[in-house]
Short mmCIF file of C-alpha atoms and ligand atoms in Angstrom, two decimals:
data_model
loop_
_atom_site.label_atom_id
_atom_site.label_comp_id
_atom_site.label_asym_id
_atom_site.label_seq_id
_atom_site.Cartn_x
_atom_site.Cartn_y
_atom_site.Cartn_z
CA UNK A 89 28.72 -39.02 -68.97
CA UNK A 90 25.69 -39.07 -70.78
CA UNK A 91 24.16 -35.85 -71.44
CA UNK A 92 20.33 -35.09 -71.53
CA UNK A 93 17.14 -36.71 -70.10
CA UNK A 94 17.19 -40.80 -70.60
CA UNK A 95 15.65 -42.48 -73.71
CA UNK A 96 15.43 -38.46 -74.82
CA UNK A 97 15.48 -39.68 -78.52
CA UNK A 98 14.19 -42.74 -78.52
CA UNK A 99 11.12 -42.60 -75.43
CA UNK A 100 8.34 -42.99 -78.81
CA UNK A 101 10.62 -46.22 -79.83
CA UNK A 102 10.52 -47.88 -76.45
CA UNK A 103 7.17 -49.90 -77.01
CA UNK A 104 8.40 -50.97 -80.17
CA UNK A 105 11.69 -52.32 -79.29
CA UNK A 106 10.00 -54.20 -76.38
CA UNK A 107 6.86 -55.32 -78.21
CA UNK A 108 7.49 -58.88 -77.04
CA UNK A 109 8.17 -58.96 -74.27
CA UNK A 110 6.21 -60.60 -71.79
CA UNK A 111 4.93 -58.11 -69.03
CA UNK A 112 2.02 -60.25 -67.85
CA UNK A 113 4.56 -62.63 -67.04
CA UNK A 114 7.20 -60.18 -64.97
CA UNK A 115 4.29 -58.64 -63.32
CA UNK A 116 2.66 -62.11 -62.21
CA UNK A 117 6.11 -62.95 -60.41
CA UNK A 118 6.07 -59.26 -58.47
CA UNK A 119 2.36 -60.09 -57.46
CA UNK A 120 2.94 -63.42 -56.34
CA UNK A 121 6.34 -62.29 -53.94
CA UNK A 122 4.01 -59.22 -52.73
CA UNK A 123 1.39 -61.79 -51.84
CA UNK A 124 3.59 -64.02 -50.24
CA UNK A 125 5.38 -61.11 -47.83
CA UNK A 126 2.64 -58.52 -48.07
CA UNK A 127 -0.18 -60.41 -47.93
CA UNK A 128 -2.51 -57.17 -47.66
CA UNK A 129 -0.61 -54.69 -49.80
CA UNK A 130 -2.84 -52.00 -51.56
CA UNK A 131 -0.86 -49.62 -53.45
CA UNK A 132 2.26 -49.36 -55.17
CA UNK A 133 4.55 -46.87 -56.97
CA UNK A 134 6.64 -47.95 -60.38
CA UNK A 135 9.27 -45.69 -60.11
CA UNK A 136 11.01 -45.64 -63.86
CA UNK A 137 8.15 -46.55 -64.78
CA UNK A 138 8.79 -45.87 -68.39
CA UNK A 139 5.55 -46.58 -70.91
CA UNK A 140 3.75 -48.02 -68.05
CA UNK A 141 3.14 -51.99 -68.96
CA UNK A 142 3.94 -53.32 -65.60
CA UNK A 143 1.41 -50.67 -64.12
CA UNK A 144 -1.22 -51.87 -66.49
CA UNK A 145 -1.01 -55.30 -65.45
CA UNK A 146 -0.44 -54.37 -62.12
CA UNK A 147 -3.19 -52.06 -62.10
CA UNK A 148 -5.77 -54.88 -61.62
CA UNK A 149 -4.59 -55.97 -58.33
CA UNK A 150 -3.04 -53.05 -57.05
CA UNK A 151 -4.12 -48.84 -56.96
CA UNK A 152 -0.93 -48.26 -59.10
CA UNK A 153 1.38 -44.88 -59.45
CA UNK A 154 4.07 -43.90 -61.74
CA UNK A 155 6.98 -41.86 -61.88
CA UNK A 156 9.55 -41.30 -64.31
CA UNK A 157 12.42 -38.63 -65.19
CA UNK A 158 11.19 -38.09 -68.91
CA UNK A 159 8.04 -36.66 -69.86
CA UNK A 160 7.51 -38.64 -73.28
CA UNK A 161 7.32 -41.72 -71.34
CA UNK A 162 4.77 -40.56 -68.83
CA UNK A 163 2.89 -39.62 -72.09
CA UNK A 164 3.11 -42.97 -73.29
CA UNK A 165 1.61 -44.28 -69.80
CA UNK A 166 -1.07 -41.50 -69.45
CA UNK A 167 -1.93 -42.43 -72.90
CA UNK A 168 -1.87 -46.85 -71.64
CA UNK A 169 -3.35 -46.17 -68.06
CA UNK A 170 -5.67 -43.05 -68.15
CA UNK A 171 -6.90 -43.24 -64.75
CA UNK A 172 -3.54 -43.66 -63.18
CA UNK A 173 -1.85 -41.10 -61.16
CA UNK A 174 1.68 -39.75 -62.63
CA UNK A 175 4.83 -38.14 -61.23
CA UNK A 176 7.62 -36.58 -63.29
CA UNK A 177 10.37 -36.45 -61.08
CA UNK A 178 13.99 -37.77 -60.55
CA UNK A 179 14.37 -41.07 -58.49
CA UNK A 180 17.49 -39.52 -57.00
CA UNK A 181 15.37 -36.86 -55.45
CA UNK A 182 11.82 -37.10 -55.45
CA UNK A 183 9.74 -36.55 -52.57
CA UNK A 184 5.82 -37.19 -52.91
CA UNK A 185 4.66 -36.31 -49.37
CA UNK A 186 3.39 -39.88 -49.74
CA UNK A 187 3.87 -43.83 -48.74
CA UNK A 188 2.87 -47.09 -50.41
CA UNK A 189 3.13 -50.54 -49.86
CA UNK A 190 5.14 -51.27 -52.68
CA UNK A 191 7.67 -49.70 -54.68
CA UNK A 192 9.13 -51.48 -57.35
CA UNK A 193 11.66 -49.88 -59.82
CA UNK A 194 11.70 -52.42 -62.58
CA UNK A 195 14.05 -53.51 -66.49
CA UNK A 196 16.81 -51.63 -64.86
CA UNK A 197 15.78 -48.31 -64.67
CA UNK A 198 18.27 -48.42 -61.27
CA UNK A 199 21.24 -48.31 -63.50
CA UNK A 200 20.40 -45.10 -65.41
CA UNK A 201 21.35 -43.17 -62.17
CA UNK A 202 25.02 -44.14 -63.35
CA UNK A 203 27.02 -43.58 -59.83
CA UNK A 204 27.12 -46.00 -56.68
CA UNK A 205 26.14 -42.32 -54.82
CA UNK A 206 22.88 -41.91 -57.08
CA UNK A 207 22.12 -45.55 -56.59
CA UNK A 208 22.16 -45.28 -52.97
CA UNK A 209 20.33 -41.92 -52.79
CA UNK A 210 17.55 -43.39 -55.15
CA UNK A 211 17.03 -46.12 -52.51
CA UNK A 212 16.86 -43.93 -49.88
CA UNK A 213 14.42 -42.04 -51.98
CA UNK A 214 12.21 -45.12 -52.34
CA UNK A 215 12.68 -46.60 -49.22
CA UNK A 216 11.29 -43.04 -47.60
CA UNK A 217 7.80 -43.69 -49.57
CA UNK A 218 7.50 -46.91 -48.56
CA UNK A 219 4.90 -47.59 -45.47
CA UNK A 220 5.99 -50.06 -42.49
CA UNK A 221 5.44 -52.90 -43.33
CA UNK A 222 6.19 -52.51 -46.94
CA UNK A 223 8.14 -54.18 -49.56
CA UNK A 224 10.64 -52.49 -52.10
CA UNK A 225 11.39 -54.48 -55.07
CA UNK A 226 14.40 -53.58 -57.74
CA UNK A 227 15.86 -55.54 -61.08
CA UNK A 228 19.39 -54.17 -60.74
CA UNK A 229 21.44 -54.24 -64.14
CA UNK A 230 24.89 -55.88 -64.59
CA UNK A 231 27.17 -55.81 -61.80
CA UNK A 232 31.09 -54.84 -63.09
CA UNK A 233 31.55 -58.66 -62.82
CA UNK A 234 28.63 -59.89 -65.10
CA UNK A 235 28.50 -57.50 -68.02
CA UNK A 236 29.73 -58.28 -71.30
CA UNK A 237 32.00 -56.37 -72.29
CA UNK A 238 32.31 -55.62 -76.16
CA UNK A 239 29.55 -57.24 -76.83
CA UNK A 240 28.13 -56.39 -80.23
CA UNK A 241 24.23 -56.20 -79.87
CA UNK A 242 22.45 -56.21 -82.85
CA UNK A 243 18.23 -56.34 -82.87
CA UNK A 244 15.98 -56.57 -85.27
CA UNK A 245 12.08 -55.77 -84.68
CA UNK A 246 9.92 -56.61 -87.56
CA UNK A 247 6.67 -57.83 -86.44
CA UNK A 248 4.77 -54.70 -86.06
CA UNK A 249 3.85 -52.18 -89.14
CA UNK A 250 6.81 -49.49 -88.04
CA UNK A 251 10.58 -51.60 -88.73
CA UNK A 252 13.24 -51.42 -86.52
CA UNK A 253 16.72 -52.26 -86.33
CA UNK A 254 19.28 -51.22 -83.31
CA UNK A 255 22.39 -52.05 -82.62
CA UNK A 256 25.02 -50.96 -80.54
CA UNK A 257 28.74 -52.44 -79.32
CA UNK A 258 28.64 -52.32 -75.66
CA UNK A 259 31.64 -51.56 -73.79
CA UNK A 260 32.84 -50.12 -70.04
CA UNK A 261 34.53 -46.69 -68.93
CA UNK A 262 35.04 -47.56 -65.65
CA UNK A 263 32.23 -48.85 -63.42
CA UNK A 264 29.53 -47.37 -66.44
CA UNK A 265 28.47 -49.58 -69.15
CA UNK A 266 28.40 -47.04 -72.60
CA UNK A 267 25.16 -48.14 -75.40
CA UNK A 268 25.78 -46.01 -78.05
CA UNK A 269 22.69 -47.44 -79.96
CA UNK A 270 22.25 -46.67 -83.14
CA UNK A 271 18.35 -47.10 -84.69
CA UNK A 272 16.71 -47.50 -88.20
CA UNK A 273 13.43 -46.94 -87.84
CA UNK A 274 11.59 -48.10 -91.28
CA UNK A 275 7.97 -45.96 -91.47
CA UNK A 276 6.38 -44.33 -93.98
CA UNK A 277 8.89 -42.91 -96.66
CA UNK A 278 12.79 -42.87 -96.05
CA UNK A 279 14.20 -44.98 -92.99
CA UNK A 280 14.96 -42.35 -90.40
CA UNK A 281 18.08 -42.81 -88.59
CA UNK A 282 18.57 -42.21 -84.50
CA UNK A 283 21.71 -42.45 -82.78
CA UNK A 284 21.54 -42.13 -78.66
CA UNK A 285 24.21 -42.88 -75.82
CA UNK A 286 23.10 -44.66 -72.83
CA UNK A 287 25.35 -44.54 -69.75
CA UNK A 288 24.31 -47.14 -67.05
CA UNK A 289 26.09 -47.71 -63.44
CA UNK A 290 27.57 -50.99 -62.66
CA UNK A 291 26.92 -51.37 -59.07
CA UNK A 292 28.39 -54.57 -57.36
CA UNK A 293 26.02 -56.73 -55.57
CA UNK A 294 27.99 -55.07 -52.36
CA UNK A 295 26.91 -52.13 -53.05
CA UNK A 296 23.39 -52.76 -53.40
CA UNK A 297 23.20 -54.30 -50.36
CA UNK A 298 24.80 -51.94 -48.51
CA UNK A 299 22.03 -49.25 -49.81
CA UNK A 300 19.67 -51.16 -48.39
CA UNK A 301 20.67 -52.02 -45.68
CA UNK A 302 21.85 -47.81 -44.70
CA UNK A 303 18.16 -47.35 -44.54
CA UNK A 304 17.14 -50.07 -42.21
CA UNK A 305 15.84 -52.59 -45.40
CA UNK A 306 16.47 -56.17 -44.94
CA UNK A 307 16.82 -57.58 -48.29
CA UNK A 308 17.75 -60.35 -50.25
CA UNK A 309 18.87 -61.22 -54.09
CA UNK A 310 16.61 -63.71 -55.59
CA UNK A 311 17.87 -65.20 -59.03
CA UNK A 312 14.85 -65.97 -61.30
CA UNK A 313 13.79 -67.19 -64.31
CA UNK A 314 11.36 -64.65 -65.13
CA UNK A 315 13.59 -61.57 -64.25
CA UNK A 316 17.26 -62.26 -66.00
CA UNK A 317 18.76 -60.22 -63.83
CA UNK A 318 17.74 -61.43 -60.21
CA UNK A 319 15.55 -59.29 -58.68
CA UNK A 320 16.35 -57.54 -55.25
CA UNK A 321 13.25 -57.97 -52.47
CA UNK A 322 13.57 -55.72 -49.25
CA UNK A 323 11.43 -55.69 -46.35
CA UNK A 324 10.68 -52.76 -43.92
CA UNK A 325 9.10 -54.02 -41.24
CA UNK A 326 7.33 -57.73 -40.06
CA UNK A 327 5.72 -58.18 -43.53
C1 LIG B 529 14.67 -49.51 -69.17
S1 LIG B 529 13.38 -48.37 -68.85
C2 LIG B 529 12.32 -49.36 -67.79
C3 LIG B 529 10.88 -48.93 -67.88
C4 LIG B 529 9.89 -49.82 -67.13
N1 LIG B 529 10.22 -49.96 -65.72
C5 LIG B 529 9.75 -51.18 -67.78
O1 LIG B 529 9.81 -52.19 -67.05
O2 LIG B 529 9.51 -51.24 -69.00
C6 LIG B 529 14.10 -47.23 -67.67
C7 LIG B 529 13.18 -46.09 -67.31
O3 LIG B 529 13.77 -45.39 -66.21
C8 LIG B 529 13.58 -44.00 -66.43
N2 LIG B 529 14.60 -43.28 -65.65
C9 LIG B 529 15.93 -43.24 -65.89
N3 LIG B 529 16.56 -42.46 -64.99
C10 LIG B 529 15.60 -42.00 -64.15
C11 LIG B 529 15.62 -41.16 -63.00
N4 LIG B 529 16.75 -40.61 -62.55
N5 LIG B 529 14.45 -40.93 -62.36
C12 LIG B 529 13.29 -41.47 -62.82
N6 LIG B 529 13.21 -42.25 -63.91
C13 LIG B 529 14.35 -42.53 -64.56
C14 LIG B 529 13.70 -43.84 -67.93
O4 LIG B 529 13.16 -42.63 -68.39
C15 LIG B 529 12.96 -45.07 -68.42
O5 LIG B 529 11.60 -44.81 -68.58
#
């Protein structure tokens, strides 16, 4: 088990390590499924919704909400999207007194809750803020079946004026995938040197779909080009 708060070391790294990715993209493709099943959907609520760069995309369609375990990465959003309203609070648990059309939980953030049990209690968590009709939408990580195990990932971010450099050999215990990453981060002066474990769940596809479908969600895996992963789309109601 991993011990501490997710991305506890690393939360002011995050935007760096992810600087190209493409979040106008990924946030296009959620827009265009809500409009196609959700024609008239309002709000939404990122849950793990880490620095906050789907919300700011997704903030120009949608009145957008956030909520995230660590506190460093709600900074990070308050700091992207002023205006939008932030919850620090545990996926497995949190209760908003509130409903949304959407809920998305987005890059994997799912897997962080480590146990099949967490996973399903975390979708019974978002499924109970989500209005009727409303759509939930979730990029699970690797399933015991798909992850590569002992793979040696080594990445190298040198575009921006702050260097870095993480790498980690990924391997399973069981159904959890261990990253114990170990960063370089070239500033000003000396390169400092970060070390962090990651513990992720691998949930089989069963699974998910078995959490859904315990609290009445009809849903479906959609592969994709845009989302690696395959993204999970579940429907209360007509839709
Ligand atoms: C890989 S990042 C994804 C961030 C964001 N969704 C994105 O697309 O860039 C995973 C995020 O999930 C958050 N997280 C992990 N476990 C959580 C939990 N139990 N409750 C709420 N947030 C959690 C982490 O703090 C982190 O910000």
């Amino acid at each position: 088990m991993s011990s501490g708060l997710p991305y506890e070391n690393s939360a002011h790294l995050y935007d760096l390590m992810y600087v190209r990715r493409d979040y106008t993209t990924t946030a296009e493709e959620i827009r265009a499924i809500a409009e196609d099943l959700l024609p008239g959907a309002e709000d939404l609520l990122d849950v793990g919704c880490g620095t906050g760069r789907h919300l700011e995309v997704l903030g120009n369609w949608y009145r957008g909400e956030g909520l995230d375990i660590n506190p460093t990465m709600l900074e990070l959003t308050h700091a992207r999207c002023p205006q939008i309203p932030l919850h620090e609070n545990d996926m497995r648990t949190f209760e908003l007194d509130r409903s949304y059309d959407l809920v998305i939980c987005l890059f994997s953030a799912i897997g962080y809750v480590e146990t099949a049990e967490a996973m399903r209690r975390s979708i019974e968590r978002m499924s109970a803020h989500l209005r009727s009709p409303g759509l939930l939408i979730v990029e699970p990580w690797f399933t015991p079946e798909n992850f590569w195990d002992g793979h040696l990932a080594a990445n190298f971010q040198m575009e921006a004026e702050t260097k870095l450099a993480w790498m980690y050999r990924q391997y399973r215990e069981d159904l959890t995938a261990v990253l114990d990453i170990h960063y370089l981060v070239g500033g000003e002066g000396q390169p400092e040197y970060i070390r962090e474990r990651q513990d992720l769940g691998l949930f089989r596809p069963a699974e998910m779909a078995e959490a859904f479908a315990a609290v009445g969600l009809e849903a479906e895996y959609r592969e994709s080009e845009v989302w690696s992963r395959g993204l999970y789309v579940a429907r209360r109601g007509a839709g």
